[in-house]
Each structure stands twice: as structure tokens, then as C-alpha cells.
PDB file of C-alpha atoms in Angstrom:
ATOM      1  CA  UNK A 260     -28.110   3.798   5.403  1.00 92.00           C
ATOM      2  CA  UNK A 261     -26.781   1.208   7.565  1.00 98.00           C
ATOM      3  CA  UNK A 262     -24.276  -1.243   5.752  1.00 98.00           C
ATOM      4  CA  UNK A 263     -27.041  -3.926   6.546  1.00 98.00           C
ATOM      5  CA  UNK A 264     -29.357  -2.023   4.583  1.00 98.00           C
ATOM      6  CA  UNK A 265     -27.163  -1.368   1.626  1.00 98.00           C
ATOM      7  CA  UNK A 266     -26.435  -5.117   1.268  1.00 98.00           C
ATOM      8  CA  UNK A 267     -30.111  -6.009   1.416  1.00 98.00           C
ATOM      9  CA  UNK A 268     -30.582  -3.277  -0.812  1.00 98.00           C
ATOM     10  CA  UNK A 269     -28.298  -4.185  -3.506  1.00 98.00           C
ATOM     11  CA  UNK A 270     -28.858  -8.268  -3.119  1.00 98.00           C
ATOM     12  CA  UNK A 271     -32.467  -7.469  -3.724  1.00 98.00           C
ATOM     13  CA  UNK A 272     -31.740  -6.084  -6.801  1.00 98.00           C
ATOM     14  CA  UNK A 273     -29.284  -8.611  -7.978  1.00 98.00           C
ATOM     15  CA  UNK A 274     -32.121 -11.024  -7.071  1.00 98.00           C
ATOM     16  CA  UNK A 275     -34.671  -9.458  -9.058  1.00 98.00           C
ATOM     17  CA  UNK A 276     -32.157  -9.249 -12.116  1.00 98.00           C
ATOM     18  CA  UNK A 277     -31.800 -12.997 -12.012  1.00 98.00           C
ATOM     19  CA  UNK A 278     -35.446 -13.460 -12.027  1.00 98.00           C
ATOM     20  CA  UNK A 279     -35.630 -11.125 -14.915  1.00 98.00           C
ATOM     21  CA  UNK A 280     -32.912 -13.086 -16.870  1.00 98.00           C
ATOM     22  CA  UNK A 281     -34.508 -16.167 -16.063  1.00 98.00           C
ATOM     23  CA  UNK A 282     -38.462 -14.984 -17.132  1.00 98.00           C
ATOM     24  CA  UNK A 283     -36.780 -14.092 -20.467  1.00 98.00           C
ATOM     25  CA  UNK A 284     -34.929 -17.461 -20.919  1.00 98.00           C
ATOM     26  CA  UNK A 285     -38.221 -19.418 -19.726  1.00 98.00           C
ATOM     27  CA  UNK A 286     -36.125 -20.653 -17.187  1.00 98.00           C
ATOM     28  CA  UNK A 287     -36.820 -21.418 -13.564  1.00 98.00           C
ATOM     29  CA  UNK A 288     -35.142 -18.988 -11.127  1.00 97.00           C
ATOM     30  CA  UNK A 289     -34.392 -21.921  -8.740  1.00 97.00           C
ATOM     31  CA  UNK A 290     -31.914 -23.300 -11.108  1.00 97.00           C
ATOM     32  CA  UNK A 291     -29.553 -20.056 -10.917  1.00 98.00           C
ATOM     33  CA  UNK A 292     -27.666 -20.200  -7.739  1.00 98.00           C
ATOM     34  CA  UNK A 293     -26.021 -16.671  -6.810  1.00 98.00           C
ATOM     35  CA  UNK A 294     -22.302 -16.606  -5.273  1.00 98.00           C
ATOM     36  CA  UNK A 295     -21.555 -14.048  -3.839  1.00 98.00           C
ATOM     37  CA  UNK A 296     -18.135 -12.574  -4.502  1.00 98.00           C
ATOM     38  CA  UNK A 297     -16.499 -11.140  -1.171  1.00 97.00           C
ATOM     39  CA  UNK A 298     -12.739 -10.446  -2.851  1.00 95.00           C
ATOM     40  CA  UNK A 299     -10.683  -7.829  -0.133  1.00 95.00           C
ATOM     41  CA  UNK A 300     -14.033  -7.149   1.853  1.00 97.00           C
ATOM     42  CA  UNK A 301     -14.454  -8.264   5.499  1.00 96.00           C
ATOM     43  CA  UNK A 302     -15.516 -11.067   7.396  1.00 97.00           C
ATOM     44  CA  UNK A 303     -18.276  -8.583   9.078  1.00 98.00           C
ATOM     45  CA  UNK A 304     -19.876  -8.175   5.432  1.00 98.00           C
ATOM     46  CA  UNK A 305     -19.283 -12.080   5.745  1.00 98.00           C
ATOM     47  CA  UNK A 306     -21.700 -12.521   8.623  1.00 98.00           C
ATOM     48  CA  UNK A 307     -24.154  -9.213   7.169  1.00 98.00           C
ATOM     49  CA  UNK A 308     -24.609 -11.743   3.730  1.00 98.00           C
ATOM     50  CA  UNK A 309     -25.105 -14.713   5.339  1.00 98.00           C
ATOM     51  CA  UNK A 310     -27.805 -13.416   7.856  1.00 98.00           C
ATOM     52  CA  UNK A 311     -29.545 -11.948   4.537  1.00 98.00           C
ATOM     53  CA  UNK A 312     -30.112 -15.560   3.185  1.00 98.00           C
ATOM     54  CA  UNK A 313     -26.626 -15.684   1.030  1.00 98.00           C
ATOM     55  CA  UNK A 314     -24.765 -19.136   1.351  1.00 98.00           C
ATOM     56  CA  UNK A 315     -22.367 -19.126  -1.120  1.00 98.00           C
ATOM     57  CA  UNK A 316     -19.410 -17.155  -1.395  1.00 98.00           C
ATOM     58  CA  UNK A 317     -16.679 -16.869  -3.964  1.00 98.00           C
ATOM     59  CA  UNK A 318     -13.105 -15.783  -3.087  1.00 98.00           C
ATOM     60  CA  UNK A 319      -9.773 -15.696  -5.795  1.00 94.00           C
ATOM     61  CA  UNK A 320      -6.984 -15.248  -3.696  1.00 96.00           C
ATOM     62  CA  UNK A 321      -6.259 -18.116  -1.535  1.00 97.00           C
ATOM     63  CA  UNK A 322      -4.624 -16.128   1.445  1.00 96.00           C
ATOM     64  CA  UNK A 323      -7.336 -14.165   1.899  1.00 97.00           C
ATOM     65  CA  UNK A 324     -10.091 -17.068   1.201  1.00 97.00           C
ATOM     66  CA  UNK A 325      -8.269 -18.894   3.901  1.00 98.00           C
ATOM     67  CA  UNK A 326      -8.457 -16.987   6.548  1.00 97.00           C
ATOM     68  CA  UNK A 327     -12.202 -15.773   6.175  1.00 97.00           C
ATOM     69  CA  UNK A 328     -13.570 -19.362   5.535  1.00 97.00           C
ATOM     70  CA  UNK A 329     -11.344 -20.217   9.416  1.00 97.00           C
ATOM     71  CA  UNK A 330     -13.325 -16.580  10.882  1.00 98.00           C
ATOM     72  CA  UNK A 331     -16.817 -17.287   9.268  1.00 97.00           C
ATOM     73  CA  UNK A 332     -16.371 -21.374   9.978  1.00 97.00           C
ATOM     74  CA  UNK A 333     -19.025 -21.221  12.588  1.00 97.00           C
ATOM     75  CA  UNK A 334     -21.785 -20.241  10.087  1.00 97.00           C
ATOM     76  CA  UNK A 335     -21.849 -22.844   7.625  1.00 96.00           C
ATOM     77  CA  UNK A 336     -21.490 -21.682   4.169  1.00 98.00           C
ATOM     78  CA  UNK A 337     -20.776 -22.770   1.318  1.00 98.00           C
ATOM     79  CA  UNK A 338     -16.784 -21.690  -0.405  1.00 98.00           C
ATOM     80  CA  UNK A 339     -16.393 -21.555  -4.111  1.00 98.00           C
ATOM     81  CA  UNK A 340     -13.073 -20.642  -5.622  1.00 98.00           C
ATOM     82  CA  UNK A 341     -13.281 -18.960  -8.524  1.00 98.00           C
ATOM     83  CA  UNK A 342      -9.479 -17.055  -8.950  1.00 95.00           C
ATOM     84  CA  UNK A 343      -6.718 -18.363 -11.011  1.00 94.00           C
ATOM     85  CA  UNK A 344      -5.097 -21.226  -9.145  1.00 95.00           C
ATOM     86  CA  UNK A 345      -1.598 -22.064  -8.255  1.00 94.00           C
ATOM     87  CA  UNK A 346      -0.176 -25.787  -8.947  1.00 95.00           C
ATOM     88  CA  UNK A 347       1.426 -25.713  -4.836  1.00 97.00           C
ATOM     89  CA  UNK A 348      -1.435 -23.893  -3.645  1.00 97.00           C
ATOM     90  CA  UNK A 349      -3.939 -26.046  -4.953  1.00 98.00           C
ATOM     91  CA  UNK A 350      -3.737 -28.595  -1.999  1.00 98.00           C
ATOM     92  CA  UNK A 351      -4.209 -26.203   0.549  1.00 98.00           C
ATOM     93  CA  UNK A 352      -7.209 -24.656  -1.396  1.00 98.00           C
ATOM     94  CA  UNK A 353      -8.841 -28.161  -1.127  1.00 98.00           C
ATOM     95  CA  UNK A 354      -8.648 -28.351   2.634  1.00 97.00           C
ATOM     96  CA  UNK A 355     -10.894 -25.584   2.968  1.00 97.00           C
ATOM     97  CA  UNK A 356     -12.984 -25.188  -0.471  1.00 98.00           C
ATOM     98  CA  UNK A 357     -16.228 -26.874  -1.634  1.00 98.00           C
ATOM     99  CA  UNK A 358     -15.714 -25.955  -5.128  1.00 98.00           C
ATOM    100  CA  UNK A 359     -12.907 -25.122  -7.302  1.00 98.00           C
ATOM    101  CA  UNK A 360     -14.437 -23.449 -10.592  1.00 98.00           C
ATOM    102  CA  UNK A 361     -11.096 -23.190 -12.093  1.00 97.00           C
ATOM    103  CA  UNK A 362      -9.459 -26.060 -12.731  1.00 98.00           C
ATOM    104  CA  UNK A 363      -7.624 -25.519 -16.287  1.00 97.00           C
ATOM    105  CA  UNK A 364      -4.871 -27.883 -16.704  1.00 96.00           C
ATOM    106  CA  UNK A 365      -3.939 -30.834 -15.505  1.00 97.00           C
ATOM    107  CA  UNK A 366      -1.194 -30.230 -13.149  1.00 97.00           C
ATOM    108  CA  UNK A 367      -3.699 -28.909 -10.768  1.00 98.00           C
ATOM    109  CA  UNK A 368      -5.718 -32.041 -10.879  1.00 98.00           C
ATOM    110  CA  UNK A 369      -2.982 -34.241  -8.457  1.00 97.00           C
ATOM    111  CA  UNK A 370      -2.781 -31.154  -5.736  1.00 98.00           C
ATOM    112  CA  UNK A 371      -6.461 -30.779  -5.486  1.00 98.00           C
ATOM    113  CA  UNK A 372      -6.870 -34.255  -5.113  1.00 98.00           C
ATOM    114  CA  UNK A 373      -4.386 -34.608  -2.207  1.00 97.00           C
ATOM    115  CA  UNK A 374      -5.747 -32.166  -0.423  1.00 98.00           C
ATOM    116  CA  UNK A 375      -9.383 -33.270  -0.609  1.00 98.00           C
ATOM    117  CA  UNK A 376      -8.683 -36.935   0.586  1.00 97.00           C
ATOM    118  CA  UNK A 377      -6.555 -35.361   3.259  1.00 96.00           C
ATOM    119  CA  UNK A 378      -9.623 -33.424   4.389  1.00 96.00           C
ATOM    120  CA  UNK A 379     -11.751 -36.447   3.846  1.00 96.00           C
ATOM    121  CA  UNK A 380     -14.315 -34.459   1.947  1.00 93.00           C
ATOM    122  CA  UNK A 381     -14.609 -34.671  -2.065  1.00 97.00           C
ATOM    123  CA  UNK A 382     -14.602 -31.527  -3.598  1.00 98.00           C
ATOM    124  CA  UNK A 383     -16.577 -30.301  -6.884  1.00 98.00           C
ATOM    125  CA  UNK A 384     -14.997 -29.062  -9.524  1.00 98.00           C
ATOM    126  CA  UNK A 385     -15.308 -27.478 -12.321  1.00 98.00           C
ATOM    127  CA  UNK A 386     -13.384 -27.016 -15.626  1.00 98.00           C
ATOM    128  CA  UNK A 387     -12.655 -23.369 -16.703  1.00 98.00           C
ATOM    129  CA  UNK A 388     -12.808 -23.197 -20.699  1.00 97.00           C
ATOM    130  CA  UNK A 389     -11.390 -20.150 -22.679  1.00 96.00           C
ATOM    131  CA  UNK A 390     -13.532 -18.323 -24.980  1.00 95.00           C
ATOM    132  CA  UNK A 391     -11.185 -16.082 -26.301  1.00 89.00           C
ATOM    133  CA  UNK A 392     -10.489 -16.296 -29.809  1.00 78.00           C
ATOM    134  CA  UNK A 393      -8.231 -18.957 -31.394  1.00 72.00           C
ATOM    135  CA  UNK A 394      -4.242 -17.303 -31.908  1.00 66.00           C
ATOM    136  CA  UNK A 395      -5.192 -14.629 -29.177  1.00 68.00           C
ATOM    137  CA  UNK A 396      -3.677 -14.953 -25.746  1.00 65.00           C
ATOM    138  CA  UNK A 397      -5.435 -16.631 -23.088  1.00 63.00           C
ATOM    139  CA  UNK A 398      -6.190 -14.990 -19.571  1.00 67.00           C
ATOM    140  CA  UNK A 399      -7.091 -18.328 -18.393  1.00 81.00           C
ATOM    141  CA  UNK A 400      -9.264 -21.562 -19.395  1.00 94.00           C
ATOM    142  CA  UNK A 401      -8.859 -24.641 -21.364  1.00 95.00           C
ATOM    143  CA  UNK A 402      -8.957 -24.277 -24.860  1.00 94.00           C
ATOM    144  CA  UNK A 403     -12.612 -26.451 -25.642  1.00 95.00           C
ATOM    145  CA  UNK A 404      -9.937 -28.998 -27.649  1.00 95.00           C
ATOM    146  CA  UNK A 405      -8.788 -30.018 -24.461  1.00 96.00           C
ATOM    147  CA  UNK A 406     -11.488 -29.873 -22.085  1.00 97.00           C
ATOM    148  CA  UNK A 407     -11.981 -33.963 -22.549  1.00 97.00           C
ATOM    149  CA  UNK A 408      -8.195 -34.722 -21.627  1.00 97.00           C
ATOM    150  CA  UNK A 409      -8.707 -32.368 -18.799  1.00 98.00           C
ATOM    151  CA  UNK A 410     -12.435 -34.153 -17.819  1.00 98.00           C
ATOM    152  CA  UNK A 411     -10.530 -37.925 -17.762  1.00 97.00           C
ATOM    153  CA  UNK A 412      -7.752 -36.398 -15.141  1.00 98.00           C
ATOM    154  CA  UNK A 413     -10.768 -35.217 -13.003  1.00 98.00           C
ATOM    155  CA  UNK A 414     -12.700 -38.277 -13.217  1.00 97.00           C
ATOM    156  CA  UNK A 415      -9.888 -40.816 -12.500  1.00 97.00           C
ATOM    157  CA  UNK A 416      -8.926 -39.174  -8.993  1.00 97.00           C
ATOM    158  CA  UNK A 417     -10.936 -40.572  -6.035  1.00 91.00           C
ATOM    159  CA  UNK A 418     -11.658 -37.613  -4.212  1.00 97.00           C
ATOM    160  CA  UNK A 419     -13.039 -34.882  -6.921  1.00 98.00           C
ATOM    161  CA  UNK A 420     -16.070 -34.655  -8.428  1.00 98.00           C
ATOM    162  CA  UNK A 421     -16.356 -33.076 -12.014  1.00 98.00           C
ATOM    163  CA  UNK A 422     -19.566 -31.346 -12.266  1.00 98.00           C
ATOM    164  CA  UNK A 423     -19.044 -28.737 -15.160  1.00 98.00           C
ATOM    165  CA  UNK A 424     -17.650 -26.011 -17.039  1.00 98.00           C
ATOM    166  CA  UNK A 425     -17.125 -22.027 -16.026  1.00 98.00           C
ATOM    167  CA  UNK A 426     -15.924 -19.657 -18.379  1.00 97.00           C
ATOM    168  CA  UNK A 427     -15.546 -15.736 -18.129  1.00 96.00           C
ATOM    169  CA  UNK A 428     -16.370 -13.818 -21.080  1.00 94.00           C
ATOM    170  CA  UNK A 429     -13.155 -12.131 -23.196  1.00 92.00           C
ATOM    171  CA  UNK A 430     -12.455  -8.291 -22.186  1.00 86.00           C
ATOM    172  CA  UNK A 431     -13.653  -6.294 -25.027  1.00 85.00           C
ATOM    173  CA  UNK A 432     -16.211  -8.961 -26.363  1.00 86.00           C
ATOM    174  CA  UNK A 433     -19.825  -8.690 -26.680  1.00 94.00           C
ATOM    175  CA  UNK A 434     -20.928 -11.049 -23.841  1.00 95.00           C
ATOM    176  CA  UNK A 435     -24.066 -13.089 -25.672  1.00 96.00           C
ATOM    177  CA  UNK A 436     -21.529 -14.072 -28.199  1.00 95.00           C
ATOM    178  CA  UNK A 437     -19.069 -15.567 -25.983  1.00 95.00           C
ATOM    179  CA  UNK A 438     -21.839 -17.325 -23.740  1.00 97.00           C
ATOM    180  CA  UNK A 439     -23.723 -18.614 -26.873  1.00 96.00           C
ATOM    181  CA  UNK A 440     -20.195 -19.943 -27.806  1.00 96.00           C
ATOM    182  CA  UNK A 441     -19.854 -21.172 -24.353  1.00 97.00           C
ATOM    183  CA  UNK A 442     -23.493 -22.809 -24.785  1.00 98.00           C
ATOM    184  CA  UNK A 443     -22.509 -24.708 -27.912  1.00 97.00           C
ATOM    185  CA  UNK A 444     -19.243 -26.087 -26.101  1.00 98.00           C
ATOM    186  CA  UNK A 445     -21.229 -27.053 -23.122  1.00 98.00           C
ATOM    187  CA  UNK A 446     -23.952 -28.988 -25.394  1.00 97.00           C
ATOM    188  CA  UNK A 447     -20.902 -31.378 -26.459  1.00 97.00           C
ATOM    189  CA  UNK A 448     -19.567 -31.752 -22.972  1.00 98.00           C
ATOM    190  CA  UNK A 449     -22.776 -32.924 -22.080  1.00 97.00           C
ATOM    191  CA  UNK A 450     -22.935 -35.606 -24.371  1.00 97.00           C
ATOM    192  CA  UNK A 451     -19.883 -36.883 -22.687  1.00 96.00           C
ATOM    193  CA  UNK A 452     -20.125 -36.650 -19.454  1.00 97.00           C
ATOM    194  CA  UNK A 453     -24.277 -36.203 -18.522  1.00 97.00           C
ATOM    195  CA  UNK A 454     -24.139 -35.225 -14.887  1.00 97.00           C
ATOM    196  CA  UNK A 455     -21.799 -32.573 -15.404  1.00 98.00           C
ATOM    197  CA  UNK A 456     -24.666 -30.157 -15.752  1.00 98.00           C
ATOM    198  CA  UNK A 457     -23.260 -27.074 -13.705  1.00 98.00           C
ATOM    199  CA  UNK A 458     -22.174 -24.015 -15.716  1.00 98.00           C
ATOM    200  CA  UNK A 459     -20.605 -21.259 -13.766  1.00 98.00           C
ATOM    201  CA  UNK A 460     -20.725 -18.122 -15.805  1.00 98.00           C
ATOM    202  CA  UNK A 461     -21.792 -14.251 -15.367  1.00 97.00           C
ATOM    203  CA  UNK A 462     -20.673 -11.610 -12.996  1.00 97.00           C
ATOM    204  CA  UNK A 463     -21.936  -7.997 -12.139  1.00 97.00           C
ATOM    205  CA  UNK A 464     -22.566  -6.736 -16.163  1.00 96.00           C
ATOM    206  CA  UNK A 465     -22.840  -9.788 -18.267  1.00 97.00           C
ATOM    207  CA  UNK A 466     -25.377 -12.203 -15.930  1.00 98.00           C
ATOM    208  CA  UNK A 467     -28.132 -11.365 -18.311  1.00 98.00           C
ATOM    209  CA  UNK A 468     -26.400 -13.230 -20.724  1.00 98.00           C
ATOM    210  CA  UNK A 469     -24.420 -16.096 -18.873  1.00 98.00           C
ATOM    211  CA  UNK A 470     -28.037 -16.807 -17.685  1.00 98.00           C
ATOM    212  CA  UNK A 471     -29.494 -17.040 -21.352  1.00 98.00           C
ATOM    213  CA  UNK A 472     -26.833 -19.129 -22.439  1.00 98.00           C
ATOM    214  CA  UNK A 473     -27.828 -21.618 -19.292  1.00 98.00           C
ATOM    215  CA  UNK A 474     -25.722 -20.658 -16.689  1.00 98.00           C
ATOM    216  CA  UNK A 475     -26.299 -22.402 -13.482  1.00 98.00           C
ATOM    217  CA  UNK A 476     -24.298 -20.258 -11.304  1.00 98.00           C
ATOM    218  CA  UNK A 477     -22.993 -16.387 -11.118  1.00 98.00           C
ATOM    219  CA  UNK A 478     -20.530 -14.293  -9.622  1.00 98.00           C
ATOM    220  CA  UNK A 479     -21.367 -11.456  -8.125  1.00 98.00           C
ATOM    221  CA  UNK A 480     -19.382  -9.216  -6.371  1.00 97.00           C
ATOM    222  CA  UNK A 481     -19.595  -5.293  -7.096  1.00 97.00           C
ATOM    223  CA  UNK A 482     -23.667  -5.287  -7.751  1.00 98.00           C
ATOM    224  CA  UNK A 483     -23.743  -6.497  -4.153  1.00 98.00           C
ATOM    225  CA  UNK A 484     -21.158  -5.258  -1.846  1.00 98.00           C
ATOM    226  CA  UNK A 485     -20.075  -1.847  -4.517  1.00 96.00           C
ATOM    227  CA  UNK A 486     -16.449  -1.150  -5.385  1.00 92.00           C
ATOM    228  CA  UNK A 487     -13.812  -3.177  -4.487  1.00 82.00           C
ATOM    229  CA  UNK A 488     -11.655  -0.757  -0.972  1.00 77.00           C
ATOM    230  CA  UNK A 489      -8.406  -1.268  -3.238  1.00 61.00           C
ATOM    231  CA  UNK A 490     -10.701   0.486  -6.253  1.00 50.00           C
ATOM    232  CA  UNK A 491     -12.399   3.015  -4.221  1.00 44.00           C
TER     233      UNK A 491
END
């Protein structure tokens, strides 16, 4: 099988699992858009994706999102990143993303808005909230208590636009809890800020879930393109 085939193969399925999750949630499959998760995989599988229909890709490492979004800039996709995020990186991110999903504290907020109105584009954001438990240690995300603080820093810059929440379910936990405690946060943040309606949540094993909870976008990497070349 050609690698062509084994992408079209694999997105199919992906496809018809979000169509699945979505028939059980009475929910319409046009309101779950897939990104496509390309971490230390090639620009070629790049170019295969996007000539199978995928326009939205995800990258976490800014090197390496860099320099595919300057090799694949002729075929306009969308960027998302999704990876942790550096306070003097987070400039240089902006110049070349279209959507930050993890923005969770406020000294990013400054950096990503310098480097948007340098570009002269405004950038979407979105606010990563922590689900794990309270007195545990965080791998990333706003605790919920400080998602509005975070919200005002986002909405009083001139070149970002806040337009939700993403959230990665806690290693070890059962994912419908965490994404029906995700749900419940998101209900408030709603209340308070009406058009931030995205909700970027699920990946490869838990999309089921993320998608029953309301998720508007997943983050999918391994279901598509298989194990990571560092893992194999």
C-alpha cells in the first residue's frame, strides 16, 4: 500500500468515527472540524493530507511548525498550534499561526499579540483549561478559577481574537469524566463571553468523548498518519 493509500485509508476511518460520535450526540458532523496532527512527520505527508481534502494541521513544537508552514506555504492551509508555548517564542509563533489553542497564562498574551499586528493578521485563540484535579500537578492549562482573568488579557489586545477553550484530558483519567467536567466549565464561559463557542478537545483515543461533551475541534495525529518515527 502506497503511503497515499494508507492516509486515505486511515482519514476515512477517523472520518467515519467522528460521524459516529456525532450520530450518538445528535450532533451535526459539520460542526466537528478535524486537525490533523503532523508532529516529526514530513512536509510530503503535508502535501499527501492536503490533496485528500485535510486543511487543518496542528503542530507543538515551534521549530519544526515553522519550517513546514514556510515548505507547504504554497497550498493554503490552515496552522493550529496546539503544543505548550514559550513566553519568547510566542511572537514568532504568531507570524506564522492561525490559531494558538494554548494560551494558559497571561504572559503569553503580550508576545502573541506583537507578533500578530506585526504580521497584520489577527490570530484566534484559544484558552487551554486544566482538568486535572485540584492539589495535583498541572501538565498545562488554566485552572477554570482563572480562565476569566486570562479571557480580559485576550480581549483587551487589538490583534487576537478569543474564540474558546481546549483542554486535554488528565493521564490516567477516564476521559467522559474530564470532558463532562470540561462541558460544565465551558457552559459558564459561555455565559460570559457568547461568541467564544469553539472547544478544542479529543485526540486519537478519547474523540468519542471530547465530541459528546461538545467539542468543536480534534486532534488527530496517530489514527491518521500511525506512530510517531521517534516512537517507531
Amino acid at each position: 500500500m502506497s503511503r497515499r493509500d494508507e492516509l486515505a485509508t486511515n482519514l476515512d476511518a477517523v472520518r467515519r468515527r467522528i460521524e459516529a460520535a456525532c450520530a450518538a450526540a445528535r450532533r451535526d458532523p459539520d460542526e466537528v472540524h478535524l486537525v490533523v496532527v503532523t508532529k516529526f512527520f514530513p512536509v510530503s505527508d503535508v502535501r499527501l493530507l492536503a490533496d485528500l481534502g485535510v486543511t487543518d494541521l496542528g503542530e507543538n513544537r515551534h521549530q519544526e511548525a515553522e519550517a513546514k508552514c514556510a515548505e507547504a506555504s504554497d497550498l493554503g492551509l490552515r496552522w493550529h498550534f496546539i503544543g505548550g508555548l514559550q513566553s519568547n517564542k510566542a511572537a514568532a509563533v504568531a507570524a506564522y499561526a492561525d490559531v494558538v489553542h494554548s494560551v494558559d497564562r497571561a504572559k503569553l498574551v503580550a508576545g502573541l499579540d506583537r507578533g500578530a499586528h506585526q504580521r497584520g493578521h489577527d490570530l484566534d485563540v484559544l484558552l487551554q483549561v486544566s482538568l486535572d484535579p485540584p492539589g495535583t500537578e498541572h501538565r498545562s492549562g488554566v485552572d477554570p478559577e482563572g480562565l476569566e482573568e486570562l479571557a480580559d488579557r485576550v480581549t483587551d489586545t487589538g490583534s487576537l481574537r478569543l474564540r474558546g477553550l481546549m483542554a486535554v484530558a488528565p493521564l490516567g483519567a477516564d476521559p467522559s469524566d474530564a470532558f463532562g467536567r470540561l462541558a460544565a466549565i465551558r457552559r459558564d464561559f459561555l455565559d460570559r463571553h457568547p461568541d467564544a463557542g469553539w472547544l478544542s478537545a479529543g485526540m486519537s483515543g478519547d474523540l468519542e468523548a471530547a465530541i459528546g461533551a461538545g467539542a468543536t475541534h480534534v486532534r488527530v495525529g496517530s489514527a491518521i498518519l500511525g506512530p510517531r518515527p521517534l516512537d517507531k
